[in-house]
């Protein structure tokens, strides 16, 4: 890791960060040359293709309920199809909270979900994008959540280079983009009320 307080060195590392910034006041930066950018959509597709050789994967299928039946689990799909299994893994994003609550496992007590998302500004202008080839993170205040740290990141999306800046907090009462606006309210109960109030 390299550290500098030199304005010109920082300008060499990341010109857009100091663009238009006066040379007065203190400024510092660290740099790590190695790094990777992961295309999680592509990676997920490869993983699903591999796993589908060993298990049956159902797409566009809504899990509407899960119930413990002795040592097994009954999973209800699209309100009509039932399957039984020995183990279940519930980990598909914000809409998993209602399923975890239906499971009635003791670990769910006090667990809540607060649907905050990250919104980003995206620059596709090649002249600007070519001036920056790194991920630059600001410094968060002590005790601040990770989402409060501003980034200026170079991202390769669909094979094309972009710059993103953010995040800005977004909020919705839906757990998924296609969810119901009552999702958040329906998830609140006496066991997670205090957690939800603190999160809010």
Coordinates of N, CA and C in Angstrom, one line a residue:
X1 N 0.9 -1.2 0.0 CA 0.0 0.0 0.0 C 0.9 1.2 0.0
X2 N 0.5 2.2 -0.8 CA 1.3 3.5 -0.9 C 0.5 4.6 -0.3
X3 N 1.2 5.5 0.4 CA 0.5 6.7 1.0 C 1.2 7.9 0.5
X4 N 0.4 9.0 0.3 CA 0.9 10.3 -0.1 C 0.0 11.4 0.4
X5 N 0.7 12.6 0.6 CA 0.0 13.8 0.8 C 0.3 14.8 -0.3
X6 N 1.0 14.3 -1.3 CA 1.4 15.2 -2.4 C 0.3 15.3 -3.4
X7 N -0.2 16.5 -3.6 CA -1.3 16.9 -4.6 C -1.0 16.3 -6.0
X8 N 0.2 16.5 -6.4 CA 0.5 16.1 -7.8 C 0.6 14.6 -8.0
X9 N 1.0 13.9 -6.9 CA 1.0 12.4 -7.0 C -0.5 11.9 -7.0
X10 N -1.3 12.5 -6.2 CA -2.7 12.1 -6.1 C -3.4 12.4 -7.5
X11 N -3.0 13.5 -8.1 CA -3.5 13.9 -9.4 C -3.1 12.9 -10.5
X12 N -1.9 12.3 -10.3 CA -1.4 11.3 -11.2 C -2.2 10.0 -11.0
X13 N -2.4 9.7 -9.8 CA -3.2 8.4 -9.5 C -4.6 8.5 -9.9
X14 N -5.2 9.6 -9.6 CA -6.7 9.8 -9.9 C -7.0 11.2 -10.2
X15 N -6.8 11.6 -11.5 CA -7.0 13.0 -11.9 C -8.4 13.6 -11.6
X16 N -9.4 12.8 -11.7 CA -10.8 13.4 -11.5 C -11.0 13.8 -10.0
X17 N -10.3 13.2 -9.1 CA -10.5 13.4 -7.7 C -10.0 14.8 -7.3
X18 N -9.0 15.3 -8.0 CA -8.4 16.6 -7.6 C -8.8 17.7 -8.6
X19 N -9.5 17.3 -9.7 CA -10.0 18.2 -10.7 C -10.7 19.4 -10.1
X20 N -10.2 20.6 -10.3 CA -10.9 21.8 -9.8 C -10.7 22.0 -8.3
X21 N -10.0 21.2 -7.6 CA -9.8 21.3 -6.2 C -8.6 22.2 -6.0
X22 N -8.7 23.2 -5.1 CA -7.6 24.1 -4.9 C -6.5 23.4 -4.1
X23 N -5.3 23.9 -4.2 CA -4.1 23.2 -3.5 C -4.0 23.6 -2.1
X24 N -5.0 24.3 -1.6 CA -4.9 24.7 -0.1 C -5.6 23.6 0.7
X25 N -5.2 23.6 2.0 CA -5.7 22.5 2.9 C -5.0 21.2 2.7
X26 N -5.3 20.3 3.6 CA -4.6 19.0 3.6 C -5.4 18.0 2.7
X27 N -4.6 17.1 2.1 CA -5.2 16.1 1.3 C -4.3 14.9 1.4
X28 N -4.8 13.7 1.4 CA -4.0 12.5 1.5 C -4.7 11.4 0.8
X29 N -4.0 10.4 0.3 CA -4.5 9.2 -0.4 C -3.6 8.0 -0.1
X30 N -4.2 6.9 -0.2 CA -3.5 5.6 -0.2 C -3.8 4.9 -1.5
X31 N -2.9 4.0 -2.0 CA -3.2 3.3 -3.2 C -2.7 1.9 -3.1
X32 N -3.5 1.0 -3.6 CA -3.1 -0.4 -3.8 C -3.2 -0.7 -5.2
X33 N -2.2 -1.1 -5.9 CA -2.2 -1.3 -7.4 C -3.0 -2.5 -7.8
X34 N -2.9 -3.5 -7.1 CA -3.7 -4.7 -7.5 C -5.2 -4.6 -7.2
X35 N -6.0 -5.3 -8.0 CA -7.4 -5.2 -7.7 C -8.2 -5.8 -8.9
X36 N -9.4 -6.2 -8.6 CA -10.2 -6.8 -9.7 C -11.6 -6.2 -9.6
X37 N -12.3 -6.3 -10.8 CA -13.7 -6.0 -10.8 C -14.5 -7.2 -11.2
X38 N -15.5 -7.6 -10.4 CA -16.2 -8.8 -10.6 C -17.6 -8.5 -11.2
X39 N -17.9 -9.2 -12.3 CA -19.2 -9.1 -13.0 C -20.0 -10.2 -12.3
X40 N -20.8 -9.8 -11.2 CA -21.5 -10.8 -10.5 C -22.6 -11.4 -11.3
X41 N -23.2 -10.7 -12.2 CA -24.2 -11.3 -13.1 C -23.7 -12.5 -13.9
X42 N -22.5 -12.2 -14.5 CA -21.9 -13.3 -15.2 C -21.5 -14.5 -14.3
X43 N -20.9 -14.1 -13.2 CA -20.4 -15.2 -12.2 C -21.6 -16.0 -11.8
X44 N -22.7 -15.3 -11.5 CA -23.9 -16.1 -11.0 C -24.4 -17.0 -12.1
X45 N -24.5 -16.5 -13.4 CA -24.9 -17.3 -14.5 C -24.0 -18.6 -14.6
X46 N -22.7 -18.4 -14.5 CA -21.8 -19.6 -14.6 C -22.1 -20.6 -13.4
X47 N -22.3 -20.0 -12.2 CA -22.5 -20.9 -11.1 C -23.8 -21.7 -11.2
X48 N -24.9 -21.0 -11.7 CA -26.2 -21.7 -11.9 C -26.0 -22.8 -13.0
X49 N -25.3 -22.5 -14.1 CA -25.1 -23.5 -15.1 C -24.4 -24.7 -14.6
X50 N -23.4 -24.5 -13.7 CA -22.7 -25.6 -13.1 C -23.6 -26.4 -12.2
X51 N -24.2 -25.7 -11.2 CA -25.1 -26.4 -10.2 C -26.2 -27.1 -10.9
X52 N -26.8 -26.6 -12.0 CA -27.9 -27.2 -12.6 C -27.6 -28.6 -13.2
X53 N -26.3 -29.0 -13.2 CA -26.0 -30.3 -13.6 C -26.3 -31.3 -12.5
X54 N -26.4 -30.8 -11.3 CA -26.5 -31.7 -10.1 C -27.9 -31.6 -9.5
X55 N -28.6 -30.5 -9.6 CA -29.9 -30.3 -9.0 C -30.8 -29.6 -10.0
X56 N -32.1 -29.8 -9.7 CA -33.2 -29.2 -10.5 C -33.4 -27.7 -10.0
X57 N -33.2 -26.8 -10.9 CA -33.4 -25.4 -10.6 C -34.7 -24.9 -11.3
X58 N -35.5 -24.2 -10.5 CA -36.7 -23.7 -11.0 C -36.6 -22.1 -11.1
X59 N -36.9 -21.6 -12.3 CA -36.8 -20.2 -12.5 C -38.2 -19.5 -12.5
X60 N -38.2 -18.2 -12.2 CA -39.5 -17.5 -12.2 C -40.5 -18.2 -11.4
X61 N -40.1 -18.7 -10.2 CA -41.0 -19.4 -9.3 C -41.0 -18.7 -8.0
X62 N -42.2 -18.4 -7.5 CA -42.4 -17.6 -6.3 C -42.6 -18.6 -5.1
X63 N -41.7 -18.6 -4.1 CA -42.0 -19.4 -2.9 C -42.9 -18.6 -2.0
X64 N -44.1 -19.1 -1.8 CA -45.1 -18.4 -1.0 C -45.2 -18.8 0.4
X65 N -44.7 -20.0 0.8 CA -44.8 -20.4 2.1 C -43.7 -21.6 2.4
X66 N -43.3 -21.7 3.6 CA -42.5 -22.8 4.1 C -43.0 -23.2 5.4
X67 N -43.1 -24.5 5.6 CA -43.6 -25.1 6.9 C -42.8 -26.3 7.3
X68 N -42.5 -26.4 8.6 CA -41.7 -27.5 9.1 C -42.7 -28.6 9.3
X69 N -42.4 -29.8 8.7 CA -43.2 -31.0 8.9 C -42.3 -32.1 9.4
X70 N -42.3 -32.2 10.8 CA -41.4 -33.2 11.4 C -40.0 -32.8 11.2
X71 N -39.2 -33.6 10.6 CA -37.8 -33.3 10.3 C -37.6 -32.7 8.9
X72 N -38.7 -32.7 8.1 CA -38.6 -32.1 6.7 C -39.2 -30.8 6.7
X73 N -39.1 -30.1 5.5 CA -39.7 -28.9 5.2 C -40.6 -29.0 4.0
X74 N -41.8 -28.4 4.1 CA -42.6 -28.3 2.9 C -42.5 -26.9 2.4
X75 N -42.2 -26.8 1.1 CA -42.0 -25.5 0.4 C -43.2 -25.4 -0.6
X76 N -43.9 -24.3 -0.5 CA -45.0 -24.1 -1.4 C -44.6 -23.1 -2.5
X77 N -44.7 -23.5 -3.7 CA -44.3 -22.7 -4.9 C -45.5 -22.2 -5.6
X78 N -45.6 -20.9 -6.0 CA -46.7 -20.3 -6.8 C -48.0 -20.7 -6.2
X79 N -48.2 -20.8 -4.9 CA -49.4 -21.1 -4.2 C -50.1 -22.5 -4.7
X80 N -49.4 -23.3 -5.4 CA -50.0 -24.5 -5.9 C -49.1 -25.7 -5.8
X81 N -47.9 -25.6 -6.1 CA -47.0 -26.8 -6.2 C -46.2 -26.9 -4.8
X82 N -46.2 -28.1 -4.3 CA -45.5 -28.4 -3.0 C -44.3 -29.3 -3.3
X83 N -43.2 -29.0 -2.6 CA -42.1 -29.9 -2.6 C -41.6 -30.1 -1.2
X84 N -41.1 -31.3 -0.9 CA -40.5 -31.5 0.4 C -39.0 -31.7 0.3
X85 N -38.3 -31.2 1.4 CA -36.9 -31.4 1.4 C -36.4 -31.4 2.8
X86 N -35.2 -31.9 3.0 CA -34.6 -32.1 4.3 C -34.0 -30.7 4.8
X87 N -33.5 -30.0 3.9 CA -32.9 -28.7 4.3 C -33.3 -27.6 3.3
X88 N -33.4 -26.4 3.8 CA -33.7 -25.2 2.9 C -32.7 -24.1 3.2
X89 N -32.4 -23.4 2.2 CA -31.5 -22.2 2.4 C -32.3 -21.0 1.9
X90 N -32.6 -20.0 2.8 CA -33.3 -18.9 2.4 C -32.4 -17.7 2.3
X91 N -32.0 -17.3 1.1 CA -31.0 -16.2 1.0 C -31.1 -15.5 -0.4
X92 N -32.2 -15.1 -0.7 CA -32.4 -14.5 -2.1 C -32.8 -13.0 -2.0
X93 N -32.3 -12.3 -1.1 CA -32.5 -10.9 -1.0 C -33.6 -10.5 0.0
X94 N -34.1 -9.2 -0.1 CA -35.0 -8.6 0.9 C -36.2 -9.4 1.1
X95 N -36.8 -10.0 0.0 CA -38.1 -10.7 0.2 C -37.9 -12.0 1.0
X96 N -36.7 -12.4 1.4 CA -36.6 -13.6 2.2 C -37.1 -13.4 3.7
X97 N -37.2 -12.2 4.1 CA -37.6 -11.9 5.5 C -39.0 -12.5 5.8
X98 N -40.0 -12.3 5.0 CA -41.3 -13.0 5.3 C -41.2 -14.5 5.3
X99 N -40.4 -15.1 4.4 CA -40.2 -16.5 4.4 C -39.5 -17.0 5.7
X100 N -38.5 -16.3 6.2 CA -37.9 -16.6 7.4 C -38.9 -16.5 8.6
X101 N -39.7 -15.5 8.6 CA -40.7 -15.4 9.6 C -41.7 -16.6 9.6
X102 N -42.1 -17.0 8.4 CA -43.0 -18.1 8.3 C -42.4 -19.4 8.7
X103 N -41.0 -19.5 8.7 CA -40.3 -20.7 9.1 C -40.4 -21.0 10.6
X104 N -40.6 -19.9 11.3 CA -40.7 -19.9 12.8 C -39.5 -20.5 13.5
X105 N -38.3 -20.4 12.8 CA -37.1 -20.8 13.5 C -36.8 -19.8 14.6
X106 N -36.2 -20.2 15.7 CA -36.0 -19.3 16.8 C -35.0 -18.1 16.5
X107 N -34.1 -18.3 15.5 CA -33.1 -17.3 15.1 C -33.8 -16.1 14.5
X108 N -35.0 -16.2 14.1 CA -35.7 -15.0 13.4 C -36.2 -14.0 14.4
X109 N -36.3 -14.4 15.7 CA -36.8 -13.5 16.7 C -35.9 -12.2 16.8
X110 N -36.5 -11.1 16.7 CA -35.7 -9.8 16.7 C -35.1 -9.4 15.4
X111 N -35.3 -10.2 14.4 CA -34.7 -9.9 13.1 C -35.6 -9.1 12.2
X112 N -35.1 -8.0 11.6 CA -36.0 -7.2 10.8 C -35.2 -6.8 9.5
X113 N -36.0 -6.3 8.6 CA -35.4 -5.8 7.4 C -35.8 -4.4 7.1
X114 N -34.8 -3.6 6.7 CA -35.1 -2.2 6.4 C -34.7 -1.9 5.0
X115 N -35.6 -1.7 4.0 CA -35.3 -1.7 2.6 C -34.6 -0.4 2.2
X116 N -33.3 -0.2 2.4 CA -32.6 0.9 2.0 C -31.7 0.4 0.8
X117 N -31.7 1.2 -0.2 CA -30.9 0.8 -1.4 C -29.8 1.9 -1.7
X118 N -28.9 1.5 -2.5 CA -27.9 2.5 -3.0 C -28.2 3.0 -4.4
X119 N -28.3 4.3 -4.6 CA -28.6 4.9 -5.9 C -27.3 5.5 -6.4
X120 N -27.0 5.4 -7.7 CA -25.7 5.8 -8.2 C -25.9 6.7 -9.4
X121 N -24.9 7.7 -9.5 CA -24.8 8.5 -10.7 C -23.9 7.7 -11.6
X122 N -24.2 7.6 -12.9 CA -23.4 6.9 -13.9 C -23.0 7.8 -15.0
X123 N -21.7 7.8 -15.3 CA -21.1 8.6 -16.4 C -20.7 7.6 -17.5
X124 N -21.2 7.8 -18.8 CA -20.9 7.0 -19.9 C -20.0 7.8 -20.9
X125 N -19.7 9.0 -20.6 CA -19.0 9.9 -21.6 C -17.6 9.3 -21.7
X126 N -17.2 8.8 -22.9 CA -15.8 8.2 -23.0 C -14.7 9.1 -22.6
X127 N -14.8 10.4 -22.9 CA -13.7 11.4 -22.6 C -13.5 11.5 -21.1
X128 N -14.6 11.4 -20.4 CA -14.5 11.5 -18.9 C -14.1 10.2 -18.3
X129 N -14.7 9.1 -18.8 CA -14.4 7.8 -18.3 C -12.9 7.4 -18.4
X130 N -12.3 7.8 -19.5 CA -10.9 7.4 -19.8 C -9.9 8.1 -18.9
X131 N -10.4 9.2 -18.2 CA -9.5 9.9 -17.2 C -9.4 9.2 -15.9
X132 N -10.1 8.2 -15.7 CA -10.2 7.6 -14.3 C -10.1 6.0 -14.5
X133 N -9.2 5.4 -13.8 CA -9.1 3.9 -13.9 C -8.9 3.3 -12.6
X134 N -9.7 3.7 -11.6 CA -9.5 3.1 -10.3 C -10.9 3.2 -9.5
X135 N -10.8 2.7 -8.3 CA -11.9 2.8 -7.4 C -11.4 3.7 -6.2
X136 N -12.1 4.8 -6.0 CA -11.6 5.7 -5.0 C -12.8 5.9 -4.0
X137 N -12.4 5.7 -2.7 CA -13.4 5.7 -1.6 C -13.0 6.9 -0.7
X138 N -14.1 7.6 -0.3 CA -13.9 8.7 0.7 C -13.7 8.1 2.1
X139 N -13.6 9.0 3.1 CA -13.5 8.5 4.4 C -14.8 8.8 5.2
X140 N -15.3 7.7 5.8 CA -16.5 7.8 6.5 C -16.3 8.4 7.9
X141 N -17.3 9.1 8.5 CA -17.2 9.5 9.9 C -17.2 8.3 10.8
X142 N -16.6 8.4 12.0 CA -16.6 7.3 12.9 C -18.0 7.0 13.3
X143 N -18.3 5.7 13.2 CA -19.6 5.2 13.5 C -20.6 5.3 12.4
X144 N -20.3 5.9 11.2 CA -21.2 6.0 10.1 C -21.3 4.7 9.4
X145 N -22.5 4.4 8.8 CA -22.7 3.1 8.1 C -21.9 3.1 6.8
X146 N -21.5 1.9 6.3 CA -20.7 1.8 5.1 C -21.3 2.6 3.9
X147 N -22.6 2.6 3.8 CA -23.3 3.3 2.6 C -23.0 4.8 2.6
X148 N -22.5 5.3 3.7 CA -22.2 6.8 3.8 C -20.8 7.1 3.2
X149 N -20.1 6.1 2.7 CA -18.8 6.4 2.2 C -18.9 6.6 0.7
X150 N -18.6 7.8 0.2 CA -18.8 8.1 -1.3 C -17.7 7.4 -2.1
X151 N -18.0 6.8 -3.2 CA -17.1 6.2 -4.1 C -17.1 6.9 -5.5
X152 N -16.0 6.8 -6.2 CA -15.9 7.1 -7.6 C -15.2 5.9 -8.2
X153 N -16.0 5.0 -8.8 CA -15.5 3.7 -9.3 C -15.5 3.6 -10.8
X154 N -14.5 3.0 -11.3 CA -14.5 2.5 -12.7 C -15.1 1.1 -12.7
X155 N -16.1 0.9 -13.5 CA -16.8 -0.4 -13.6 C -16.9 -0.8 -15.0
X156 N -16.7 -2.1 -15.2 CA -16.9 -2.7 -16.6 C -18.2 -3.4 -16.5
X157 N -19.2 -2.9 -17.2 CA -20.6 -3.4 -17.2 C -20.9 -3.8 -18.7
X158 N -21.2 -5.1 -18.9 CA -21.5 -5.6 -20.2 C -20.3 -5.3 -21.2
X159 N -19.1 -5.4 -20.7 CA -17.9 -5.2 -21.5 C -17.6 -3.7 -21.8
X160 N -18.4 -2.8 -21.3 CA -18.2 -1.3 -21.5 C -17.8 -0.6 -20.2
X161 N -16.8 0.3 -20.3 CA -16.3 1.0 -19.1 C -17.2 2.2 -18.8
X162 N -17.5 2.3 -17.5 CA -18.4 3.3 -17.0 C -17.7 3.9 -15.7
X163 N -18.1 5.1 -15.3 CA -17.8 5.6 -14.0 C -19.1 5.7 -13.2
X164 N -19.0 5.3 -11.9 CA -20.2 5.5 -11.1 C -19.8 6.3 -9.8
X165 N -20.7 7.1 -9.3 CA -20.5 7.8 -8.1 C -21.7 7.7 -7.2
X166 N -21.4 7.5 -6.0 CA -22.4 7.4 -5.0 C -21.9 6.6 -3.8
X167 N -22.7 6.0 -3.0 CA -24.1 5.8 -3.2 C -24.9 6.9 -2.5
X168 N -26.1 7.1 -3.0 CA -27.1 7.9 -2.4 C -28.2 7.0 -1.9
X169 N -28.6 7.2 -0.7 CA -29.6 6.3 -0.1 C -30.9 6.4 -0.8
X170 N -31.5 5.3 -1.1 CA -32.8 5.2 -1.6 C -33.7 4.4 -0.7
X171 N -35.0 4.6 -0.7 CA -35.9 3.9 0.2 C -37.2 3.5 -0.5
X172 N -37.7 2.4 -0.1 CA -39.0 1.9 -0.6 C -39.5 1.0 0.5
X173 N -40.8 0.9 0.5 CA -41.5 0.0 1.5 C -41.6 -1.4 0.8
X174 N -41.2 -1.6 -0.4 CA -41.2 -2.9 -1.1 C -39.8 -3.6 -0.8
X175 N -39.9 -4.9 -0.6 CA -38.6 -5.6 -0.4 C -38.0 -5.9 -1.8
X176 N -38.7 -6.0 -2.8 CA -38.2 -6.2 -4.2 C -38.8 -5.1 -5.1
X177 N -38.1 -4.9 -6.2 CA -38.6 -3.9 -7.2 C -40.1 -4.2 -7.6
X178 N -40.4 -5.5 -7.7 CA -41.7 -5.9 -8.1 C -42.6 -6.3 -6.9
X179 N -42.1 -5.9 -5.7 CA -42.9 -6.3 -4.5 C -44.1 -5.5 -4.3
X180 N -44.7 -5.7 -3.1 CA -45.9 -5.0 -2.6 C -45.5 -3.8 -1.7
X181 N -46.2 -2.7 -1.9 CA -45.8 -1.5 -1.0 C -46.1 -1.8 0.4
X182 N -46.8 -2.9 0.8 CA -47.0 -3.2 2.2 C -46.0 -4.2 2.8
X183 N -45.0 -4.6 2.0 CA -44.0 -5.5 2.5 C -43.4 -5.2 3.8
X184 N -42.9 -3.9 3.9 CA -42.2 -3.5 5.2 C -43.2 -3.6 6.3
X185 N -44.4 -3.0 6.2 CA -45.4 -3.0 7.3 C -45.8 -4.4 7.7
X186 N -45.9 -5.3 6.8 CA -46.3 -6.7 7.1 C -45.2 -7.4 7.8
X187 N -44.0 -7.0 7.7 CA -42.9 -7.7 8.3 C -42.6 -7.3 9.7
X188 N -43.3 -6.2 10.2 CA -43.0 -5.8 11.5 C -43.9 -6.5 12.5
X189 N -43.3 -7.0 13.6 CA -44.1 -7.7 14.7 C -43.5 -7.3 16.0
X190 N -44.1 -7.8 17.1 CA -43.6 -7.4 18.4 C -42.1 -7.8 18.7
X191 N -41.7 -8.9 18.1 CA -40.3 -9.4 18.3 C -39.3 -8.6 17.6
X192 N -39.6 -7.8 16.5 CA -38.6 -7.1 15.8 C -38.9 -5.6 15.9
X193 N -39.9 -5.1 16.5 CA -40.3 -3.7 16.6 C -39.2 -2.8 17.0
X194 N -38.5 -3.2 18.1 CA -37.5 -2.3 18.6 C -36.3 -2.2 17.7
X195 N -36.0 -3.3 17.0 CA -34.9 -3.3 16.0 C -35.3 -2.4 14.8
X196 N -36.5 -2.5 14.4 CA -37.0 -1.7 13.3 C -37.0 -0.2 13.6
X197 N -37.4 0.2 14.8 CA -37.4 1.6 15.3 C -36.0 2.1 15.3
X198 N -35.0 1.3 15.8 CA -33.6 1.7 15.9 C -33.1 1.9 14.4
X199 N -33.4 1.0 13.5 CA -32.9 1.1 12.1 C -33.4 2.4 11.5
X200 N -34.7 2.6 11.7 CA -35.4 3.8 11.1 C -34.7 5.1 11.6

